[in-house]
Amino acid sequence: MRVLVTGGAGYIGAHTVQLLAARGDEVVVLDNLGSGKIERIGSTPLVNLNLSTATVEEVEAALREHAIDAVIHFAAHKQVGESVAKPAMYYADNVGSIAKLVMAMENAGVHKLVFSSSAAVYGNASGAITEAAPAEPISPYGATKLIGEQILSAAAQAWALRAASLRYFNVGGAGDAKLADSVALNLIPICLDHIAADTAPVIFGDDYDTPDGTCVRDYVHVVDVAEAHLAVLDALPEEPGNVILNVGTGVGTSVRQMVDALLAVSGSALAADVQLRRAGDPAAIVGDVTAIKEFAGWSARFSVDDIVNSAWQARQPAEAQS
């Protein structure tokens, strides 16, 4: 296939680009390099375009020029806190981008799309979450992902769009040092930044109703997430529709377990600094991944140890990795 990957120079996008190229697909990246890194995609052709400001005609031209067969859509703002501070920007850019992309695909006759959604659509849900759980996002970021899903479902009723929306949980690790998550927005890179600065990593709350009192989350390796996109793309049915699928491991790991594992792999003698709970943090949330296994035959291959070890190794100087 000829696959266009929007946001393909980003963390998850670049891992997906690498896997597509490795299996022989022709890949084109659409990215304005605002947060993506050109070195992540190597010689992969780049359409330097900002979806949030581009016209439908510009996106359509890129699809036609490269004879695209399918699209994997990652490009979006993705910071929950920033979305609370700048909600209008998130709605304008995230929702506007997918709307223009879908219109351009219809015009260009491109019928296959895999959308990077998020478990943030579940809001304050807790426990083992299936795709049938209420979608009640509590941040503008989560709301824009849900609206993106709704656009795809509506478009699939209007024309022959074959789509899937992947709601993934806590992504971590690295498949390659140059593809590592370099932005400290999630627990793993934040904790590694603390360790590098020789300051105690922070745990928010240790009085939850969980085995060790800290929040429990579903951590999934970034390579598993990238492989999920390929598996779902290959499994898209012939009939139009938008299938909603969780991407996770189905296994919960506590924040303390994750922090302790990162401290251990780094050899640090630091101890976690436990602070008060943050508002809105559910005690435990884990993805039920039965549906994606049945739909695409996909299951996560990597463990939490794999996530921790690969994230730590990717932070080491190049000479230490050889």
mmCIF file of C-alpha atoms in Angstrom:
data_model
loop_
_atom_site.group_PDB
_atom_site.id
_atom_site.type_symbol
_atom_site.label_atom_id
_atom_site.label_comp_id
_atom_site.label_asym_id
_atom_site.label_seq_id
_atom_site.Cartn_x
_atom_site.Cartn_y
_atom_site.Cartn_z
ATOM 1 C CA MET A 1 0.000 0.000 0.000
ATOM 2 C CA ARG A 2 0.896 3.643 -0.335
ATOM 3 C CA VAL A 3 0.198 4.996 3.141
ATOM 4 C CA LEU A 4 0.099 8.636 4.235
ATOM 5 C CA VAL A 5 0.966 9.047 7.933
ATOM 6 C CA THR A 6 -0.038 12.423 9.332
ATOM 7 C CA GLY A 7 2.089 13.406 12.309
ATOM 8 C CA GLY A 8 4.540 10.746 11.137
ATOM 9 C CA ALA A 9 7.559 12.559 12.589
ATOM 10 C CA GLY A 10 6.084 12.336 16.086
ATOM 11 C CA TYR A 11 6.701 9.694 18.748
ATOM 12 C CA ILE A 12 4.085 7.059 17.879
ATOM 13 C CA GLY A 13 3.817 8.133 14.259
ATOM 14 C CA ALA A 14 7.524 7.601 13.570
ATOM 15 C CA HIS A 15 7.424 4.093 15.047
ATOM 16 C CA THR A 16 4.505 3.332 12.736
ATOM 17 C CA VAL A 17 6.318 4.774 9.717
ATOM 18 C CA GLN A 18 9.321 2.569 10.484
ATOM 19 C CA LEU A 19 7.188 -0.586 10.645
ATOM 20 C CA LEU A 20 5.292 0.233 7.459
ATOM 21 C CA ALA A 21 8.540 0.794 5.561
ATOM 22 C CA ALA A 22 10.101 -2.372 7.000
ATOM 23 C CA ARG A 23 7.289 -4.515 5.613
ATOM 24 C CA GLY A 24 7.506 -2.947 2.164
ATOM 25 C CA ASP A 25 4.735 -0.356 2.119
ATOM 26 C CA GLU A 26 5.405 2.957 0.392
ATOM 27 C CA VAL A 27 5.132 5.592 3.103
ATOM 28 C CA VAL A 28 4.678 9.350 2.906
ATOM 29 C CA VAL A 29 4.730 11.533 6.023
ATOM 30 C CA LEU A 30 2.603 14.662 6.363
ATOM 31 C CA ASP A 31 3.958 16.769 9.220
ATOM 32 C CA ASN A 32 4.744 20.429 9.816
ATOM 33 C CA LEU A 33 7.571 19.453 12.225
ATOM 34 C CA GLY A 34 6.109 21.639 14.952
ATOM 35 C CA SER A 35 6.732 18.909 17.531
ATOM 36 C CA GLY A 36 7.891 16.123 15.220
ATOM 37 C CA LYS A 37 11.540 15.574 14.373
ATOM 38 C CA ILE A 38 12.816 15.186 10.823
ATOM 39 C CA GLU A 39 15.558 12.780 11.947
ATOM 40 C CA ARG A 40 12.916 10.293 13.016
ATOM 41 C CA ILE A 41 11.763 9.641 9.461
ATOM 42 C CA GLY A 42 15.095 9.509 7.621
ATOM 43 C CA SER A 43 14.608 9.392 3.857
ATOM 44 C CA THR A 44 10.831 8.936 3.989
ATOM 45 C CA PRO A 45 9.158 11.495 1.690
ATOM 46 C CA LEU A 46 7.791 14.452 3.668
ATOM 47 C CA VAL A 47 4.844 16.690 2.847
ATOM 48 C CA ASN A 48 5.580 19.702 5.048
ATOM 49 C CA LEU A 49 2.058 20.830 5.738
ATOM 50 C CA ASN A 50 0.139 21.962 8.802
ATOM 51 C CA LEU A 51 -3.261 20.264 8.711
ATOM 52 C CA SER A 52 -4.785 22.868 10.996
ATOM 53 C CA THR A 53 -4.060 25.708 8.536
ATOM 54 C CA ALA A 54 -3.993 23.795 5.232
ATOM 55 C CA THR A 55 -6.921 23.858 2.840
ATOM 56 C CA VAL A 56 -8.871 20.789 1.816
ATOM 57 C CA GLU A 57 -7.498 21.307 -1.689
ATOM 58 C CA GLU A 58 -3.890 21.198 -0.452
ATOM 59 C CA VAL A 59 -4.476 17.952 1.418
ATOM 60 C CA GLU A 60 -6.303 16.460 -1.564
ATOM 61 C CA ALA A 61 -3.389 17.426 -3.826
ATOM 62 C CA ALA A 62 -0.950 15.586 -1.546
ATOM 63 C CA LEU A 63 -3.142 12.481 -1.596
ATOM 64 C CA ARG A 64 -3.374 12.540 -5.379
ATOM 65 C CA GLU A 65 0.284 13.384 -6.015
ATOM 66 C CA HIS A 66 1.475 10.384 -4.003
ATOM 67 C CA ALA A 67 -1.343 8.047 -5.143
ATOM 68 C CA ILE A 68 -2.239 7.299 -1.525
ATOM 69 C CA ASP A 69 -4.263 4.160 -0.757
ATOM 70 C CA ALA A 70 -4.734 4.613 3.008
ATOM 71 C CA VAL A 71 -4.153 7.157 5.770
ATOM 72 C CA ILE A 72 -3.056 6.771 9.391
ATOM 73 C CA HIS A 73 -3.911 9.983 11.229
ATOM 74 C CA PHE A 74 -1.817 10.971 14.260
ATOM 75 C CA ALA A 75 -1.419 14.733 13.765
ATOM 76 C CA ALA A 76 -2.976 16.583 16.713
ATOM 77 C CA HIS A 77 -2.303 18.599 19.810
ATOM 78 C CA LYS A 78 -2.175 16.097 22.683
ATOM 79 C CA GLN A 79 -1.567 17.829 26.011
ATOM 80 C CA VAL A 80 -4.488 17.524 28.411
ATOM 81 C CA GLY A 81 -3.386 20.481 30.533
ATOM 82 C CA GLU A 82 -2.813 22.693 27.525
ATOM 83 C CA SER A 83 -6.250 21.757 26.204
ATOM 84 C CA VAL A 84 -7.828 23.029 29.432
ATOM 85 C CA ALA A 85 -5.934 26.310 29.093
ATOM 86 C CA LYS A 86 -6.516 26.653 25.322
ATOM 87 C CA PRO A 87 -9.752 24.823 24.549
ATOM 88 C CA ALA A 88 -10.661 26.816 21.452
ATOM 89 C CA MET A 89 -7.286 26.039 19.854
ATOM 90 C CA TYR A 90 -7.775 22.322 20.485
ATOM 91 C CA TYR A 91 -11.255 22.285 19.001
ATOM 92 C CA ALA A 92 -10.230 24.400 16.012
ATOM 93 C CA ASP A 93 -7.052 22.482 15.222
ATOM 94 C CA ASN A 94 -7.762 18.874 16.214
ATOM 95 C CA VAL A 95 -11.328 18.775 14.952
ATOM 96 C CA GLY A 96 -10.651 21.003 11.955
ATOM 97 C CA SER A 97 -7.718 18.843 10.881
ATOM 98 C CA ILE A 98 -9.614 15.565 10.803
ATOM 99 C CA ALA A 99 -12.619 17.197 9.133
ATOM 100 C CA LYS A 100 -10.430 18.565 6.326
ATOM 101 C CA LEU A 101 -8.572 15.269 6.016
ATOM 102 C CA VAL A 102 -11.819 13.322 5.606
ATOM 103 C CA MET A 103 -13.131 15.770 3.012
ATOM 104 C CA ALA A 104 -9.857 15.545 1.084
ATOM 105 C CA MET A 105 -9.964 11.741 1.230
ATOM 106 C CA GLU A 106 -13.494 11.671 -0.135
ATOM 107 C CA ASN A 107 -12.524 14.015 -2.977
ATOM 108 C CA ALA A 108 -9.415 11.962 -3.800
ATOM 109 C CA GLY A 109 -11.162 8.598 -3.545
ATOM 110 C CA VAL A 110 -9.092 7.351 -0.584
ATOM 111 C CA HIS A 111 -11.299 5.075 1.487
ATOM 112 C CA LYS A 112 -9.149 3.636 4.312
ATOM 113 C CA LEU A 113 -8.289 5.512 7.512
ATOM 114 C CA VAL A 114 -6.942 4.520 10.920
ATOM 115 C CA PHE A 115 -7.396 7.280 13.492
ATOM 116 C CA SER A 116 -5.247 7.803 16.577
ATOM 117 C CA SER A 117 -7.885 8.339 19.252
ATOM 118 C CA SER A 118 -7.352 8.028 23.001
ATOM 119 C CA ALA A 119 -8.629 6.403 26.170
ATOM 120 C CA ALA A 120 -9.107 10.009 27.312
ATOM 121 C CA VAL A 121 -12.579 9.730 25.761
ATOM 122 C CA TYR A 122 -13.569 7.572 28.766
ATOM 123 C CA GLY A 123 -13.026 10.444 31.206
ATOM 124 C CA ASN A 124 -13.262 9.350 34.835
ATOM 125 C CA ALA A 125 -14.158 5.743 34.050
ATOM 126 C CA SER A 126 -12.487 3.118 36.219
ATOM 127 C CA GLY A 127 -11.844 -0.610 36.233
ATOM 128 C CA ALA A 128 -11.620 -2.773 33.129
ATOM 129 C CA ILE A 129 -12.894 -0.568 30.300
ATOM 130 C CA THR A 130 -14.555 -1.994 27.198
ATOM 131 C CA GLU A 131 -15.392 0.011 24.102
ATOM 132 C CA ALA A 132 -19.023 -0.016 25.251
ATOM 133 C CA ALA A 133 -18.176 2.106 28.305
ATOM 134 C CA PRO A 134 -19.708 5.605 28.278
ATOM 135 C CA ALA A 135 -17.561 8.112 26.382
ATOM 136 C CA GLU A 136 -17.582 11.109 28.717
ATOM 137 C CA PRO A 137 -14.297 13.008 28.288
ATOM 138 C CA ILE A 138 -13.346 15.486 30.998
ATOM 139 C CA SER A 139 -10.824 17.531 28.994
ATOM 140 C CA PRO A 140 -11.070 19.407 25.708
ATOM 141 C CA TYR A 141 -8.337 17.090 24.398
ATOM 142 C CA GLY A 142 -10.469 14.013 25.076
ATOM 143 C CA ALA A 143 -13.515 15.750 23.657
ATOM 144 C CA THR A 144 -11.730 16.506 20.371
ATOM 145 C CA LYS A 145 -10.768 12.853 20.017
ATOM 146 C CA LEU A 146 -14.381 11.799 20.560
ATOM 147 C CA ILE A 147 -15.606 14.330 17.993
ATOM 148 C CA GLY A 148 -13.025 12.946 15.574
ATOM 149 C CA GLU A 149 -14.525 9.487 16.034
ATOM 150 C CA GLN A 150 -18.010 10.905 15.468
ATOM 151 C CA ILE A 151 -16.898 12.579 12.240
ATOM 152 C CA LEU A 152 -15.593 9.253 10.950
ATOM 153 C CA SER A 153 -18.771 7.401 11.888
ATOM 154 C CA ALA A 154 -20.931 10.016 10.163
ATOM 155 C CA ALA A 155 -18.706 10.103 7.076
ATOM 156 C CA ALA A 156 -18.878 6.315 6.797
ATOM 157 C CA GLN A 157 -22.653 6.639 6.515
ATOM 158 C CA ALA A 158 -22.348 9.335 3.851
ATOM 159 C CA TRP A 159 -19.737 7.671 1.622
ATOM 160 C CA ALA A 160 -17.617 4.541 1.459
ATOM 161 C CA LEU A 161 -15.158 5.379 4.256
ATOM 162 C CA ARG A 162 -13.613 2.321 5.936
ATOM 163 C CA ALA A 163 -12.219 3.559 9.232
ATOM 164 C CA ALA A 164 -11.068 2.516 12.676
ATOM 165 C CA SER A 165 -10.522 4.629 15.776
ATOM 166 C CA LEU A 166 -7.907 3.304 18.195
ATOM 167 C CA ARG A 167 -8.312 4.321 21.825
ATOM 168 C CA TYR A 168 -4.978 3.637 23.380
ATOM 169 C CA PHE A 169 -3.985 3.807 26.975
ATOM 170 C CA ASN A 170 -0.584 4.772 28.491
ATOM 171 C CA VAL A 171 2.064 4.492 25.779
ATOM 172 C CA GLY A 172 5.748 4.175 26.698
ATOM 173 C CA GLY A 173 9.117 2.753 25.754
ATOM 174 C CA ALA A 174 11.044 3.016 22.502
ATOM 175 C CA GLY A 175 11.743 0.734 19.582
ATOM 176 C CA ASP A 176 14.765 2.776 18.567
ATOM 177 C CA ALA A 177 16.713 5.473 20.433
ATOM 178 C CA LYS A 178 16.139 8.081 17.726
ATOM 179 C CA LEU A 179 12.375 7.495 17.961
ATOM 180 C CA ALA A 180 12.154 7.903 21.749
ATOM 181 C CA ASP A 181 9.566 10.071 23.481
ATOM 182 C CA SER A 182 11.482 13.287 24.106
ATOM 183 C CA VAL A 183 8.689 15.369 25.610
ATOM 184 C CA ALA A 184 8.128 15.048 29.363
ATOM 185 C CA LEU A 185 4.325 14.886 29.391
ATOM 186 C CA ASN A 186 3.790 11.336 30.672
ATOM 187 C CA LEU A 187 4.924 9.428 33.750
ATOM 188 C CA ILE A 188 7.890 7.621 32.184
ATOM 189 C CA PRO A 189 9.727 10.577 30.583
ATOM 190 C CA ILE A 190 8.855 12.791 33.572
ATOM 191 C CA CYS A 191 10.296 10.226 35.965
ATOM 192 C CA LEU A 192 13.430 9.805 33.833
ATOM 193 C CA ASP A 193 13.904 13.584 33.810
ATOM 194 C CA HIS A 194 13.772 13.581 37.619
ATOM 195 C CA ILE A 195 16.309 10.778 37.796
ATOM 196 C CA ALA A 196 18.637 12.598 35.394
ATOM 197 C CA ALA A 197 18.388 15.702 37.562
ATOM 198 C CA ASP A 198 18.892 13.625 40.739
ATOM 199 C CA THR A 199 15.554 14.784 42.126
ATOM 200 C CA ALA A 200 12.888 12.537 43.604
ATOM 201 C CA PRO A 201 10.164 11.427 41.161
ATOM 202 C CA VAL A 202 6.689 12.344 42.351
ATOM 203 C CA ILE A 203 3.754 10.041 43.058
ATOM 204 C CA PHE A 204 0.408 11.779 43.462
ATOM 205 C CA GLY A 205 -1.512 9.917 46.152
ATOM 206 C CA ASP A 206 -0.860 6.590 47.853
ATOM 207 C CA ASP A 207 -4.248 6.176 49.555
ATOM 208 C CA TYR A 208 -6.287 4.787 46.645
ATOM 209 C CA ASP A 209 -8.197 1.526 46.900
ATOM 210 C CA THR A 210 -5.504 -0.392 45.015
ATOM 211 C CA PRO A 211 -2.984 -3.039 46.120
ATOM 212 C CA ASP A 212 -0.254 -0.520 46.983
ATOM 213 C CA GLY A 213 -2.402 2.591 47.319
ATOM 214 C CA THR A 214 -1.205 4.253 44.102
ATOM 215 C CA CYS A 215 -3.108 4.610 40.848
ATOM 216 C CA VAL A 216 -3.149 1.635 38.487
ATOM 217 C CA ARG A 217 -2.825 2.138 34.741
ATOM 218 C CA ASP A 218 -2.480 0.078 31.559
ATOM 219 C CA TYR A 219 0.999 0.710 30.107
ATOM 220 C CA VAL A 220 1.531 -0.437 26.520
ATOM 221 C CA HIS A 221 4.790 -0.420 24.554
ATOM 222 C CA VAL A 222 4.956 2.053 21.679
ATOM 223 C CA VAL A 223 6.018 -0.709 19.273
ATOM 224 C CA ASP A 224 2.908 -2.668 20.235
ATOM 225 C CA VAL A 225 0.817 0.433 19.528
ATOM 226 C CA ALA A 226 2.474 0.903 16.131
ATOM 227 C CA GLU A 227 1.891 -2.771 15.300
ATOM 228 C CA ALA A 228 -1.756 -2.366 16.291
ATOM 229 C CA HIS A 229 -2.202 0.342 13.648
ATOM 230 C CA LEU A 230 -0.794 -1.941 10.941
ATOM 231 C CA ALA A 231 -2.884 -4.911 12.049
ATOM 232 C CA VAL A 232 -6.083 -2.860 12.094
ATOM 233 C CA LEU A 233 -5.309 -1.228 8.739
ATOM 234 C CA ASP A 234 -4.909 -4.675 7.204
ATOM 235 C CA ALA A 235 -8.138 -5.911 8.818
ATOM 236 C CA LEU A 236 -10.446 -3.074 7.731
ATOM 237 C CA PRO A 237 -13.581 -4.672 6.279
ATOM 238 C CA GLU A 238 -14.805 -4.037 2.752
ATOM 239 C CA GLU A 239 -17.994 -2.360 3.948
ATOM 240 C CA PRO A 240 -18.008 1.258 5.188
ATOM 241 C CA GLY A 241 -17.928 1.958 8.916
ATOM 242 C CA ASN A 242 -15.849 3.142 11.850
ATOM 243 C CA VAL A 243 -14.827 0.433 14.301
ATOM 244 C CA ILE A 244 -13.822 1.558 17.819
ATOM 245 C CA LEU A 245 -11.000 -0.449 19.411
ATOM 246 C CA ASN A 246 -9.003 -0.229 22.636
ATOM 247 C CA VAL A 247 -5.222 -0.611 22.442
ATOM 248 C CA GLY A 248 -3.594 -1.741 25.665
ATOM 249 C CA THR A 249 -2.365 -4.832 27.465
ATOM 250 C CA GLY A 250 -5.353 -5.544 29.672
ATOM 251 C CA VAL A 251 -2.924 -5.628 32.617
ATOM 252 C CA GLY A 252 -2.691 -2.993 35.319
ATOM 253 C CA THR A 253 0.570 -1.653 36.731
ATOM 254 C CA SER A 254 0.626 0.730 39.662
ATOM 255 C CA VAL A 255 2.381 4.074 39.514
ATOM 256 C CA ARG A 256 4.646 2.962 42.364
ATOM 257 C CA GLN A 257 5.578 -0.212 40.503
ATOM 258 C CA MET A 258 6.446 1.837 37.408
ATOM 259 C CA VAL A 259 8.445 4.426 39.344
ATOM 260 C CA ASP A 260 10.304 1.737 41.297
ATOM 261 C CA ALA A 261 11.135 -0.082 38.042
ATOM 262 C CA LEU A 262 12.532 3.115 36.511
ATOM 263 C CA LEU A 263 14.610 3.812 39.613
ATOM 264 C CA ALA A 264 15.916 0.249 39.563
ATOM 265 C CA VAL A 265 16.893 0.207 35.888
ATOM 266 C CA SER A 266 18.725 3.504 36.311
ATOM 267 C CA GLY A 267 20.574 2.336 39.409
ATOM 268 C CA SER A 268 19.313 5.392 41.264
ATOM 269 C CA ALA A 269 19.203 5.504 45.062
ATOM 270 C CA LEU A 270 16.397 8.068 44.986
ATOM 271 C CA ALA A 271 13.032 7.372 46.593
ATOM 272 C CA ALA A 272 9.690 8.579 45.296
ATOM 273 C CA ASP A 273 8.180 11.713 46.828
ATOM 274 C CA VAL A 274 4.529 11.000 47.635
ATOM 275 C CA GLN A 275 2.303 14.045 47.395
ATOM 276 C CA LEU A 276 -1.437 14.633 47.673
ATOM 277 C CA ARG A 277 -3.795 13.201 45.082
ATOM 278 C CA ARG A 278 -4.473 15.165 41.934
ATOM 279 C CA ALA A 279 -8.090 16.008 41.229
ATOM 280 C CA GLY A 280 -9.737 13.743 38.682
ATOM 281 C CA ASP A 281 -7.317 10.804 38.816
ATOM 282 C CA PRO A 282 -9.327 7.533 38.852
ATOM 283 C CA ALA A 283 -7.921 4.809 41.099
ATOM 284 C CA ALA A 284 -7.550 2.187 38.377
ATOM 285 C CA ILE A 285 -8.192 2.099 34.655
ATOM 286 C CA VAL A 286 -7.214 -0.789 32.397
ATOM 287 C CA GLY A 287 -8.221 -1.454 28.805
ATOM 288 C CA ASP A 288 -10.217 -4.517 27.885
ATOM 289 C CA VAL A 289 -8.549 -5.543 24.605
ATOM 290 C CA THR A 290 -10.782 -8.440 23.595
ATOM 291 C CA ALA A 291 -12.271 -6.567 20.643
ATOM 292 C CA ILE A 292 -9.028 -5.725 18.851
ATOM 293 C CA LYS A 293 -7.785 -9.292 19.234
ATOM 294 C CA GLU A 294 -10.978 -10.576 17.636
ATOM 295 C CA PHE A 295 -10.985 -7.901 14.915
ATOM 296 C CA ALA A 296 -7.322 -7.900 13.880
ATOM 297 C CA GLY A 297 -5.644 -10.748 15.746
ATOM 298 C CA TRP A 298 -3.525 -8.220 17.627
ATOM 299 C CA SER A 299 -2.254 -8.584 21.185
ATOM 300 C CA ALA A 300 0.496 -6.688 22.966
ATOM 301 C CA ARG A 301 3.830 -8.529 22.903
ATOM 302 C CA PHE A 302 5.911 -6.444 25.286
ATOM 303 C CA SER A 303 5.956 -6.286 29.088
ATOM 304 C CA VAL A 304 6.329 -3.399 31.503
ATOM 305 C CA ASP A 305 9.972 -4.441 31.929
ATOM 306 C CA ASP A 306 10.414 -4.072 28.171
ATOM 307 C CA ILE A 307 8.885 -0.595 28.317
ATOM 308 C CA VAL A 308 11.104 0.492 31.201
ATOM 309 C CA ASN A 309 14.305 -0.991 29.821
ATOM 310 C CA SER A 310 13.804 0.424 26.326
ATOM 311 C CA ALA A 311 12.888 3.878 27.649
ATOM 312 C CA TRP A 312 16.000 3.938 29.834
ATOM 313 C CA GLN A 313 18.283 2.625 27.094
ATOM 314 C CA ALA A 314 17.015 5.231 24.645
ATOM 315 C CA ARG A 315 18.092 7.961 27.073
ATOM 316 C CA GLN A 316 21.704 6.796 27.160
ATOM 317 C CA PRO A 317 24.474 8.384 25.046
ATOM 318 C CA ALA A 318 24.874 6.841 21.596
ATOM 319 C CA GLU A 319 28.215 5.257 22.476
ATOM 320 C CA ALA A 320 26.614 3.419 25.400
ATOM 321 C CA GLN A 321 24.026 1.847 23.066
ATOM 322 C CA SER A 322 26.520 0.348 20.628
#
